[in-house]
Amino acid sequence: MTTTAVKPEEYDVQEAIDKIVAEYGAKPSALIMILQDIQKHYRYLPESAMHAVSKSMKLPIAQIYGVATFYRSFSLKPKGKNHVCVCTGTACHVRQATVIVDKLRRDLKIEPGETTPDGEISLETVNCLGACALGPLVTANDIYYGNMTVSKTEQMLNDIRAGKLSAKKDEVAG
Amino acid sequence: MKDPVLKTTADLQQLREKLQHNRNVNKTVITVCAGTGCLACGCESVAKTFRELLASDHMENEVELKTTGCHGFCERGPLVVIQPQGVFYQRVRPADAKLIWEQTIKGGKLVNKLLYKDPQSQQVIKLEKDIPFYRKQMRLIFGRNGYMDPTSISDYILLGGYQAMVKALTTMKPEQVIDIVKKSGLRGRGGGGFPTGKKWESCRRAKGEPKYIICNADEGDPGAFMNRSLLEGNPHSVIEGMVIGAFAIGSTDGFVYVRNEYPLAVKNLTIAINQAREYGLLGQNILGTGFNFDIEISRGGGAFVCGESTALMASLEGKVGEPRAKYIHTVEAGFNDKPSNLNNVETWANIPLIVERGPEWFASIGTEGSKGTKVFALTGKVNNTGLVEVPMGITLREILYDIGGGVPNNKRFKAVQTGGPSGGTLIVETSDAAIHDSLVAHGDINEDDEPHSLLDLPVDFDELTRAGSMMGSGGMIVMDEDSCMVDVARYFLNFLQEESCGKCLPCREGIVVMLNILNKICHGEGTMEDITYLEQLSQVIIDTSLCQLGGSAPNPVLSTIRYFRQEYIAHVRDKRCPAGVCKDLVAHAIDNTCTGCHACVKPCPTAAIIGEPKRLHVIIQDKCIQCGACYQICRYNSIKRVKRGEGDRIQQRAREMWQPRITDKQPAPVA
């Protein structure tokens, strides 16, 4: 996940969506994957793209919105430049993941699922990342922060704000 | 379309012989575990360092580097195993890679500091197979992970891959395949434990064309990651199982429904499917046998309910993933209303083993009602976190102590949770002494009544169900004395309340009502009637929900009430959270063991801790928000979680009793 997102108003959305749809074929069973790819592109599902999918796949717009709002992985709101995600799986929970969520909530002044007003950081929780040995676990963009503590969380936020995340990639450890 | 690499079964045999012939058994192989756990710890840079060293010393002919799938021992990652000897190095950092290269690979000596030291016996262990974590396991499905690169079909073929498929396609009739699966006693590993052979038979007999084969890799259970590791580490074994299943059932189309949150699993599976197609092991006329079968990948949208077969199939159709009533089974009308056979990743991976080694061999492992092995994700408060594959019928004690290595930090075992949100929490050791005393004082139990222990419970489908939990997909979360059982029940209900699809009322509304009651209890506002009401409501939800998400949702609550009723009572009657988790009932206080190390002051977000270095510290109770940051960081166990309102009293006593630890003789400060 990088910091550049494509804005839908910058070019012809229908053309871009047609391309994505063509990759999978316009069958309904590919709808979720098509929406995932679109979300990867824009970091959310813009309205114009939803209409384009409906047109391209010849599916009712209600079905597209139904799917997009039912599944956890889709967002209809733009996401921040950086993406902080706290694992709240059972293993992380018994290792005090809630303390980390509370810390982030206090520091960022947003709730999970929201983005800071300056558009810098989105906070999310996920039900399990499958790296339970490292719990409590937080990912910032694609970097794993294992065995998290309150003070490490603060450090991580400082790194994000200073734009130093990528440099950290090699030295991250549990 | 290009011609496949292998056109007949003889071609596959030839290829395998060629690979075996070319293999130098004495060649040193450095295997770096690249499962998700190790990746998160930075194993990529370890592998990169090895690769650079290999190139700079021009030793490609003598030494091979392999990045493999998950070895299971996630706690100790990144792992490096040197084959063929099987020397096991743990927690290897990039700088250590150079050390291994110089000393072990070039010098033939061991790097002692990277070897595993058994925490119990303090013995240093050299070889992977001698480590207690692996010794009691039976790694039938996961065993090959450590020896192969998941992106290399040659590695899989060399290790005997696709042999079972050839055996089934060329020497057996579909009915015979179903017969041996039935005889083996294999039960579905997704959680329900339905006999696999029986399911296949009903699907084969069902009317309608085409028939679909589906692999459920939507592992939504928090705390379970065996499906992920299998798809990442050995995707071909799943593909092979699916081809055999398709042949038995008479299907030509397969799907793997995999979580989008598992990008590496999606990647490795995509590579494996493409390779299998290219080699002629998938597609038209597989190995010249006339059998056609192909697999497509479908990425899930991240809804827990889609683990339910009817919801999963709705999701595959591009719809909202709502389950439907199963008065018509999915084996008769599933995906696109056609007969569809759905099995879990682990179930599919078992199939080649059964076909290859025979049903009698498989049935000889395990217990009367549960055959074979089961992979558990052992996590939580346990020393050796990781994936363990054990024969059915092994006791909890063996898993938790012999393999898991006990609880860290000298804490006591309290409970183990199996089966994820649909499962239950089982007591493993006597619960909190303070709860016991309070109950005795109130006349609820007798002085010598002890909550019974389930440590010697043999783990299989039926025993777990009998004990009030279930196998589920195999998450096993260990909890120690610091875990509150009411909070754990609340955690699962909160999860289920978010994940309920909302189609039917008992689940949509019932879970919310239960959650509200639990919230009330955790806030210290519960009544004794609430506990009774929880039990009654649970029964209604179980009886009236449409699918198993609702039908099993009350399990976490019922099982905790069953084994930890005292803890509920302590919350309700004494307004006390014995484990010190429920924020509204707990206070943090510093006792007289404080050394004044000052470590707790900085992490405190509200600056509630005061005290000069080397003097007794105190927590200002009005400022404290019970975040636990100080509790986590204190190395001297001086910060106690006590009943709400008792913080000041305890700190006052500490002030009276406090003695400076170090040579400093000055009196303790008065805050």
Short mmCIF file of N, CA, C and O in Angstrom, two decimals, chain B residues 6-119:
data_model
loop_
_atom_site.label_atom_id
_atom_site.label_comp_id
_atom_site.label_asym_id
_atom_site.label_seq_id
_atom_site.Cartn_x
_atom_site.Cartn_y
_atom_site.Cartn_z
N LEU B 6 3.49 -32.66 -19.29
CA LEU B 6 3.32 -34.10 -19.07
C LEU B 6 2.06 -34.56 -19.79
O LEU B 6 0.98 -34.04 -19.53
N LYS B 7 2.21 -35.54 -20.69
CA LYS B 7 1.02 -35.97 -21.44
C LYS B 7 0.44 -37.26 -20.90
O LYS B 7 -0.74 -37.56 -21.07
N THR B 8 1.27 -38.07 -20.29
CA THR B 8 0.77 -39.34 -19.75
C THR B 8 1.27 -39.52 -18.33
O THR B 8 2.16 -38.80 -17.87
N THR B 9 0.70 -40.54 -17.67
CA THR B 9 1.15 -40.81 -16.31
C THR B 9 2.60 -41.29 -16.30
O THR B 9 3.33 -41.07 -15.34
N ALA B 10 3.01 -41.93 -17.40
CA ALA B 10 4.41 -42.38 -17.48
C ALA B 10 5.36 -41.19 -17.51
O ALA B 10 6.46 -41.24 -16.95
N ASP B 11 4.90 -40.10 -18.15
CA ASP B 11 5.73 -38.88 -18.19
C ASP B 11 6.01 -38.37 -16.80
O ASP B 11 7.12 -37.92 -16.49
N LEU B 12 4.99 -38.43 -15.94
CA LEU B 12 5.15 -37.94 -14.57
C LEU B 12 6.17 -38.81 -13.83
O LEU B 12 7.05 -38.31 -13.12
N GLN B 13 6.03 -40.12 -14.03
CA GLN B 13 6.97 -41.05 -13.40
C GLN B 13 8.40 -40.77 -13.86
O GLN B 13 9.33 -40.71 -13.06
N GLN B 14 8.53 -40.55 -15.18
CA GLN B 14 9.86 -40.25 -15.73
C GLN B 14 10.44 -38.97 -15.13
O GLN B 14 11.62 -38.93 -14.78
N LEU B 15 9.58 -37.98 -15.04
CA LEU B 15 10.04 -36.71 -14.50
C LEU B 15 10.52 -36.89 -13.06
O LEU B 15 11.56 -36.37 -12.67
N ARG B 16 9.75 -37.66 -12.29
CA ARG B 16 10.14 -37.87 -10.90
C ARG B 16 11.49 -38.58 -10.81
O ARG B 16 12.36 -38.20 -10.04
N GLU B 17 11.66 -39.61 -11.66
CA GLU B 17 12.93 -40.34 -11.64
C GLU B 17 14.09 -39.44 -12.03
O GLU B 17 15.16 -39.50 -11.44
N LYS B 18 13.83 -38.59 -13.02
CA LYS B 18 14.88 -37.66 -13.45
C LYS B 18 15.26 -36.72 -12.31
O LYS B 18 16.43 -36.49 -12.04
N LEU B 19 14.23 -36.21 -11.63
CA LEU B 19 14.49 -35.29 -10.51
C LEU B 19 15.27 -36.01 -9.39
O LEU B 19 16.21 -35.46 -8.82
N GLN B 20 14.87 -37.26 -9.15
CA GLN B 20 15.56 -38.01 -8.10
C GLN B 20 17.01 -38.27 -8.49
O GLN B 20 17.91 -38.18 -7.68
N HIS B 21 17.19 -38.60 -9.77
CA HIS B 21 18.53 -38.89 -10.26
C HIS B 21 19.43 -37.66 -10.14
O HIS B 21 20.59 -37.76 -9.74
N ASN B 22 18.87 -36.52 -10.47
CA ASN B 22 19.69 -35.29 -10.46
C ASN B 22 19.94 -34.74 -9.06
O ASN B 22 20.76 -33.86 -8.88
N ARG B 23 19.20 -35.29 -8.10
CA ARG B 23 19.32 -34.72 -6.77
C ARG B 23 20.60 -35.23 -6.09
O ARG B 23 20.88 -36.41 -6.09
N ASN B 24 21.32 -34.31 -5.54
CA ASN B 24 22.51 -34.70 -4.78
C ASN B 24 22.10 -34.72 -3.31
O ASN B 24 21.90 -33.70 -2.69
N VAL B 25 21.96 -35.94 -2.76
CA VAL B 25 21.43 -36.06 -1.40
C VAL B 25 22.36 -35.46 -0.35
O VAL B 25 21.95 -35.16 0.76
N ASN B 26 23.63 -35.31 -0.71
CA ASN B 26 24.56 -34.76 0.28
C ASN B 26 24.68 -33.25 0.22
O ASN B 26 25.38 -32.64 1.02
N LYS B 27 24.00 -32.67 -0.77
CA LYS B 27 24.10 -31.23 -0.93
C LYS B 27 23.49 -30.52 0.28
O LYS B 27 22.44 -30.90 0.78
N THR B 28 24.19 -29.53 0.76
CA THR B 28 23.67 -28.76 1.89
C THR B 28 22.52 -27.86 1.42
O THR B 28 22.66 -27.17 0.41
N VAL B 29 21.42 -27.92 2.12
CA VAL B 29 20.30 -27.05 1.78
C VAL B 29 19.99 -26.15 2.97
O VAL B 29 19.76 -26.63 4.08
N ILE B 30 20.02 -24.86 2.73
CA ILE B 30 19.63 -23.92 3.78
C ILE B 30 18.15 -23.63 3.57
O ILE B 30 17.77 -23.08 2.53
N THR B 31 17.31 -24.05 4.52
CA THR B 31 15.89 -23.73 4.36
C THR B 31 15.52 -22.59 5.31
O THR B 31 15.77 -22.67 6.51
N VAL B 32 14.95 -21.56 4.72
CA VAL B 32 14.51 -20.41 5.52
C VAL B 32 12.98 -20.44 5.54
O VAL B 32 12.35 -20.46 4.48
N CYS B 33 12.40 -20.48 6.72
CA CYS B 33 10.94 -20.50 6.83
C CYS B 33 10.39 -19.15 6.38
O CYS B 33 10.82 -18.11 6.85
N ALA B 34 9.46 -19.19 5.44
CA ALA B 34 8.87 -17.95 4.95
C ALA B 34 7.36 -17.95 5.13
O ALA B 34 6.61 -17.45 4.29
N GLY B 35 6.92 -18.56 6.22
CA GLY B 35 5.50 -18.47 6.56
C GLY B 35 5.21 -17.07 7.05
O GLY B 35 6.12 -16.28 7.28
N THR B 36 3.92 -16.77 7.25
CA THR B 36 3.56 -15.40 7.60
C THR B 36 4.22 -14.93 8.89
O THR B 36 4.68 -13.80 8.99
N GLY B 37 4.28 -15.82 9.90
CA GLY B 37 4.89 -15.44 11.17
C GLY B 37 6.33 -15.03 10.99
O GLY B 37 6.78 -14.00 11.50
N CYS B 38 7.08 -15.84 10.26
CA CYS B 38 8.50 -15.53 10.05
C CYS B 38 8.68 -14.32 9.14
O CYS B 38 9.58 -13.51 9.34
N LEU B 39 7.81 -14.20 8.14
CA LEU B 39 7.88 -13.02 7.26
C LEU B 39 7.72 -11.74 8.06
O LEU B 39 8.43 -10.76 7.86
N ALA B 40 6.79 -11.80 9.02
CA ALA B 40 6.55 -10.63 9.86
C ALA B 40 7.76 -10.30 10.72
O ALA B 40 7.94 -9.17 11.14
N CYS B 41 8.59 -11.31 10.98
CA CYS B 41 9.78 -11.07 11.80
C CYS B 41 10.99 -10.73 10.94
O CYS B 41 12.10 -10.62 11.45
N GLY B 42 10.82 -10.64 9.65
CA GLY B 42 11.92 -10.20 8.80
C GLY B 42 12.76 -11.31 8.19
O GLY B 42 13.95 -11.14 7.97
N CYS B 43 12.14 -12.46 7.87
CA CYS B 43 12.93 -13.55 7.30
C CYS B 43 13.38 -13.25 5.88
O CYS B 43 14.33 -13.83 5.39
N GLU B 44 12.69 -12.29 5.23
CA GLU B 44 13.09 -11.97 3.85
C GLU B 44 14.53 -11.48 3.78
O GLU B 44 15.29 -11.86 2.90
N SER B 45 14.90 -10.65 4.75
CA SER B 45 16.26 -10.12 4.70
C SER B 45 17.27 -11.20 5.07
O SER B 45 18.41 -11.17 4.60
N VAL B 46 16.86 -12.18 5.89
CA VAL B 46 17.75 -13.30 6.19
C VAL B 46 18.04 -14.08 4.91
O VAL B 46 19.19 -14.37 4.57
N ALA B 47 16.96 -14.38 4.17
CA ALA B 47 17.13 -15.13 2.92
C ALA B 47 17.97 -14.33 1.92
O ALA B 47 18.81 -14.89 1.21
N LYS B 48 17.74 -13.02 1.92
CA LYS B 48 18.48 -12.17 0.98
C LYS B 48 19.98 -12.22 1.29
O LYS B 48 20.82 -12.32 0.40
N THR B 49 20.30 -12.16 2.59
CA THR B 49 21.71 -12.22 2.98
C THR B 49 22.34 -13.53 2.53
O THR B 49 23.45 -13.54 1.98
N PHE B 50 21.62 -14.63 2.75
CA PHE B 50 22.15 -15.93 2.31
C PHE B 50 22.38 -15.95 0.80
O PHE B 50 23.38 -16.45 0.32
N ARG B 51 21.40 -15.39 0.08
CA ARG B 51 21.49 -15.40 -1.37
C ARG B 51 22.72 -14.63 -1.83
O ARG B 51 23.46 -15.07 -2.72
N GLU B 52 22.97 -13.50 -1.20
CA GLU B 52 24.14 -12.70 -1.57
C GLU B 52 25.44 -13.44 -1.26
O GLU B 52 26.37 -13.46 -2.06
N LEU B 53 25.47 -14.08 -0.08
CA LEU B 53 26.67 -14.81 0.31
C LEU B 53 26.94 -15.97 -0.65
O LEU B 53 28.07 -16.23 -1.03
N LEU B 54 25.83 -16.62 -1.02
CA LEU B 54 25.93 -17.75 -1.94
C LEU B 54 26.55 -17.30 -3.27
O LEU B 54 27.43 -17.96 -3.82
N ALA B 55 26.09 -16.15 -3.74
CA ALA B 55 26.58 -15.64 -5.02
C ALA B 55 28.02 -15.14 -4.90
O ALA B 55 28.86 -15.43 -5.75
N SER B 56 28.32 -14.43 -3.81
CA SER B 56 29.66 -13.84 -3.72
C SER B 56 30.73 -14.92 -3.49
O SER B 56 31.86 -14.76 -3.90
N ASP B 57 30.36 -16.02 -2.85
CA ASP B 57 31.35 -17.09 -2.65
C ASP B 57 31.30 -18.17 -3.74
O ASP B 57 32.00 -19.18 -3.65
N HIS B 58 30.44 -17.96 -4.71
CA HIS B 58 30.28 -18.91 -5.83
C HIS B 58 30.11 -20.34 -5.35
O HIS B 58 30.83 -21.24 -5.73
N MET B 59 29.17 -20.55 -4.46
CA MET B 59 28.99 -21.91 -3.93
C MET B 59 27.67 -22.53 -4.35
O MET B 59 27.15 -23.42 -3.69
N GLU B 60 27.12 -22.06 -5.49
CA GLU B 60 25.81 -22.54 -5.92
C GLU B 60 25.79 -24.06 -6.14
O GLU B 60 24.75 -24.69 -6.03
N ASN B 61 26.93 -24.63 -6.48
CA ASN B 61 26.94 -26.08 -6.74
C ASN B 61 26.90 -26.91 -5.47
O ASN B 61 26.39 -28.02 -5.46
N GLU B 62 27.44 -26.38 -4.40
CA GLU B 62 27.50 -27.17 -3.15
C GLU B 62 26.33 -26.87 -2.23
O GLU B 62 25.94 -27.70 -1.43
N VAL B 63 25.83 -25.63 -2.31
CA VAL B 63 24.82 -25.23 -1.34
C VAL B 63 23.57 -24.71 -2.06
O VAL B 63 23.68 -24.00 -3.06
N GLU B 64 22.42 -25.08 -1.56
CA GLU B 64 21.16 -24.60 -2.14
C GLU B 64 20.39 -23.82 -1.10
O GLU B 64 20.41 -24.17 0.08
N LEU B 65 19.72 -22.78 -1.55
CA LEU B 65 18.89 -22.00 -0.63
C LEU B 65 17.42 -22.21 -0.98
O LEU B 65 17.03 -22.15 -2.13
N LYS B 66 16.60 -22.50 0.04
CA LYS B 66 15.18 -22.71 -0.21
C LYS B 66 14.38 -21.87 0.77
O LYS B 66 14.60 -21.95 1.97
N THR B 67 13.45 -21.10 0.25
CA THR B 67 12.51 -20.45 1.16
C THR B 67 11.26 -21.31 1.17
O THR B 67 10.64 -21.53 0.14
N THR B 68 10.92 -21.81 2.34
CA THR B 68 9.86 -22.81 2.43
C THR B 68 8.60 -22.24 3.06
O THR B 68 8.57 -21.08 3.47
N GLY B 69 7.61 -23.09 3.18
CA GLY B 69 6.39 -22.70 3.89
C GLY B 69 6.61 -22.79 5.38
O GLY B 69 7.73 -23.01 5.85
N CYS B 70 5.52 -22.61 6.12
CA CYS B 70 5.59 -22.53 7.58
C CYS B 70 6.06 -23.84 8.22
O CYS B 70 5.56 -24.91 7.92
N HIS B 71 7.04 -23.74 9.10
CA HIS B 71 7.51 -24.92 9.85
C HIS B 71 6.69 -25.13 11.12
O HIS B 71 6.91 -26.08 11.84
N GLY B 72 5.88 -24.18 11.46
CA GLY B 72 5.00 -24.35 12.61
C GLY B 72 5.45 -23.69 13.90
O GLY B 72 4.63 -23.28 14.69
N PHE B 73 6.75 -23.57 14.09
CA PHE B 73 7.22 -23.06 15.38
C PHE B 73 7.34 -21.54 15.32
O PHE B 73 8.43 -20.97 15.43
N CYS B 74 6.19 -20.88 15.18
CA CYS B 74 6.16 -19.45 14.89
C CYS B 74 6.79 -18.60 16.00
O CYS B 74 7.31 -17.52 15.76
N GLU B 75 6.70 -19.10 17.22
CA GLU B 75 7.21 -18.34 18.36
C GLU B 75 8.69 -18.01 18.21
O GLU B 75 9.16 -17.00 18.70
N ARG B 76 9.42 -18.89 17.53
CA ARG B 76 10.87 -18.76 17.48
C ARG B 76 11.39 -18.22 16.16
O ARG B 76 12.57 -18.33 15.86
N GLY B 77 10.50 -17.70 15.33
CA GLY B 77 10.92 -17.24 14.01
C GLY B 77 11.82 -16.03 14.06
O GLY B 77 11.87 -15.35 15.08
N PRO B 78 12.52 -15.72 12.98
CA PRO B 78 12.64 -16.52 11.75
C PRO B 78 13.46 -17.79 11.97
O PRO B 78 14.48 -17.75 12.67
N LEU B 79 13.02 -18.88 11.36
CA LEU B 79 13.68 -20.17 11.53
C LEU B 79 14.56 -20.47 10.32
O LEU B 79 14.19 -20.19 9.18
N VAL B 80 15.71 -21.07 10.59
CA VAL B 80 16.59 -21.54 9.53
C VAL B 80 16.98 -22.97 9.86
O VAL B 80 17.44 -23.24 10.98
N VAL B 81 16.74 -23.89 8.94
CA VAL B 81 17.12 -25.28 9.17
C VAL B 81 18.10 -25.69 8.08
O VAL B 81 17.87 -25.45 6.90
N ILE B 82 19.22 -26.26 8.53
CA ILE B 82 20.22 -26.70 7.57
C ILE B 82 20.02 -28.19 7.32
O ILE B 82 20.18 -29.01 8.22
N GLN B 83 19.66 -28.55 6.09
CA GLN B 83 19.49 -29.95 5.71
C GLN B 83 20.78 -30.41 5.02
O GLN B 83 21.53 -29.59 4.54
N PRO B 84 21.10 -31.68 4.90
CA PRO B 84 20.26 -32.81 5.32
C PRO B 84 20.35 -33.15 6.82
O PRO B 84 19.59 -33.98 7.28
N GLN B 85 21.23 -32.50 7.55
CA GLN B 85 21.37 -32.90 8.97
C GLN B 85 20.14 -32.49 9.79
O GLN B 85 19.78 -33.17 10.75
N GLY B 86 19.52 -31.38 9.44
CA GLY B 86 18.37 -30.91 10.20
C GLY B 86 18.76 -30.03 11.37
O GLY B 86 18.07 -29.98 12.38
N VAL B 87 19.88 -29.29 11.22
CA VAL B 87 20.29 -28.38 12.29
C VAL B 87 19.31 -27.21 12.36
O VAL B 87 18.95 -26.62 11.34
N PHE B 88 18.85 -26.91 13.56
CA PHE B 88 17.75 -25.96 13.74
C PHE B 88 18.25 -24.68 14.38
O PHE B 88 18.72 -24.68 15.52
N TYR B 89 18.15 -23.58 13.64
CA TYR B 89 18.49 -22.27 14.20
C TYR B 89 17.22 -21.45 14.34
O TYR B 89 16.37 -21.46 13.48
N GLN B 90 17.14 -20.70 15.44
CA GLN B 90 15.93 -19.92 15.71
C GLN B 90 16.27 -18.45 15.91
O GLN B 90 17.40 -18.10 16.21
N ARG B 91 15.25 -17.62 15.74
CA ARG B 91 15.37 -16.16 15.87
C ARG B 91 16.61 -15.64 15.15
O ARG B 91 17.46 -14.97 15.73
N VAL B 92 16.69 -15.99 13.89
CA VAL B 92 17.87 -15.63 13.10
C VAL B 92 17.69 -14.23 12.50
O VAL B 92 16.69 -13.96 11.82
N ARG B 93 18.61 -13.37 12.78
CA ARG B 93 18.58 -12.02 12.22
C ARG B 93 19.52 -11.98 11.01
O ARG B 93 20.41 -12.83 10.90
N PRO B 94 19.37 -10.96 10.15
CA PRO B 94 20.24 -10.91 8.98
C PRO B 94 21.73 -11.01 9.33
O PRO B 94 22.50 -11.68 8.64
N ALA B 95 22.13 -10.38 10.44
CA ALA B 95 23.55 -10.43 10.82
C ALA B 95 23.95 -11.87 11.19
O ALA B 95 25.08 -12.30 10.95
N ASP B 96 22.97 -12.62 11.77
CA ASP B 96 23.26 -14.00 12.13
C ASP B 96 23.47 -14.88 10.90
O ASP B 96 24.16 -15.89 10.96
N ALA B 97 22.83 -14.49 9.80
CA ALA B 97 22.97 -15.28 8.58
C ALA B 97 24.43 -15.37 8.18
O ALA B 97 24.92 -16.43 7.77
N LYS B 98 25.15 -14.27 8.32
CA LYS B 98 26.58 -14.27 7.99
C LYS B 98 27.33 -15.24 8.88
O LYS B 98 28.22 -15.97 8.45
N LEU B 99 26.95 -15.26 10.16
CA LEU B 99 27.57 -16.13 11.14
C LEU B 99 27.35 -17.61 10.77
O LEU B 99 28.27 -18.42 10.78
N ILE B 100 26.10 -17.92 10.41
CA ILE B 100 25.77 -19.29 10.02
C ILE B 100 26.58 -19.68 8.79
O ILE B 100 27.13 -20.77 8.68
N TRP B 101 26.64 -18.73 7.87
CA TRP B 101 27.36 -19.00 6.62
C TRP B 101 28.83 -19.31 6.90
O TRP B 101 29.36 -20.31 6.44
N GLU B 102 29.46 -18.47 7.67
CA GLU B 102 30.89 -18.65 7.94
C GLU B 102 31.15 -19.89 8.77
O GLU B 102 31.99 -20.73 8.44
N GLN B 103 30.40 -20.02 9.88
CA GLN B 103 30.71 -21.10 10.83
C GLN B 103 30.15 -22.46 10.43
O GLN B 103 30.85 -23.44 10.44
N THR B 104 28.85 -22.49 10.09
CA THR B 104 28.23 -23.79 9.84
C THR B 104 28.45 -24.27 8.42
O THR B 104 28.90 -25.39 8.19
N ILE B 105 28.14 -23.42 7.46
CA ILE B 105 28.21 -23.87 6.07
C ILE B 105 29.67 -24.05 5.64
O ILE B 105 30.05 -25.08 5.09
N LYS B 106 30.50 -23.06 5.93
CA LYS B 106 31.89 -23.17 5.48
C LYS B 106 32.78 -23.84 6.51
O LYS B 106 33.72 -24.54 6.15
N GLY B 107 32.48 -23.67 7.77
CA GLY B 107 33.37 -24.20 8.80
C GLY B 107 32.92 -25.51 9.42
O GLY B 107 33.67 -26.15 10.15
N GLY B 108 31.65 -25.89 9.18
CA GLY B 108 31.16 -27.15 9.73
C GLY B 108 30.94 -27.12 11.24
O GLY B 108 30.81 -28.16 11.87
N LYS B 109 30.88 -25.92 11.81
CA LYS B 109 30.66 -25.82 13.26
C LYS B 109 29.28 -25.25 13.55
O LYS B 109 28.69 -24.59 12.71
N LEU B 110 28.78 -25.47 14.74
CA LEU B 110 27.46 -24.95 15.10
C LEU B 110 27.58 -23.54 15.66
O LEU B 110 28.59 -23.19 16.27
N VAL B 111 26.53 -22.76 15.45
CA VAL B 111 26.49 -21.44 16.09
C VAL B 111 25.64 -21.59 17.35
O VAL B 111 24.42 -21.64 17.29
N ASN B 112 26.31 -21.69 18.47
CA ASN B 112 25.61 -22.05 19.70
C ASN B 112 24.50 -21.09 20.10
O ASN B 112 23.45 -21.49 20.56
N LYS B 113 24.75 -19.80 19.91
CA LYS B 113 23.77 -18.84 20.42
C LYS B 113 22.45 -18.88 19.65
O LYS B 113 21.44 -18.35 20.13
N LEU B 114 22.45 -19.50 18.47
CA LEU B 114 21.20 -19.55 17.71
C LEU B 114 20.45 -20.87 17.89
O LEU B 114 19.37 -21.05 17.36
N LEU B 115 21.08 -21.81 18.62
CA LEU B 115 20.41 -23.09 18.84
C LEU B 115 19.30 -22.93 19.85
O LEU B 115 19.29 -22.00 20.65
N TYR B 116 18.36 -23.88 19.83
CA TYR B 116 17.23 -23.83 20.74
C TYR B 116 17.62 -24.38 22.10
O TYR B 116 18.23 -25.44 22.20
N LYS B 117 17.26 -23.63 23.12
CA LYS B 117 17.54 -24.09 24.46
C LYS B 117 16.21 -24.39 25.14
O LYS B 117 15.33 -23.52 25.21
N ASP B 118 16.05 -25.62 25.60
CA ASP B 118 14.80 -26.01 26.22
C ASP B 118 14.62 -25.24 27.53
O ASP B 118 15.43 -25.37 28.43
N PRO B 119 13.55 -24.45 27.65
CA PRO B 119 13.39 -23.63 28.85
C PRO B 119 13.25 -24.47 30.12
O PRO B 119 13.61 -24.03 31.21
#
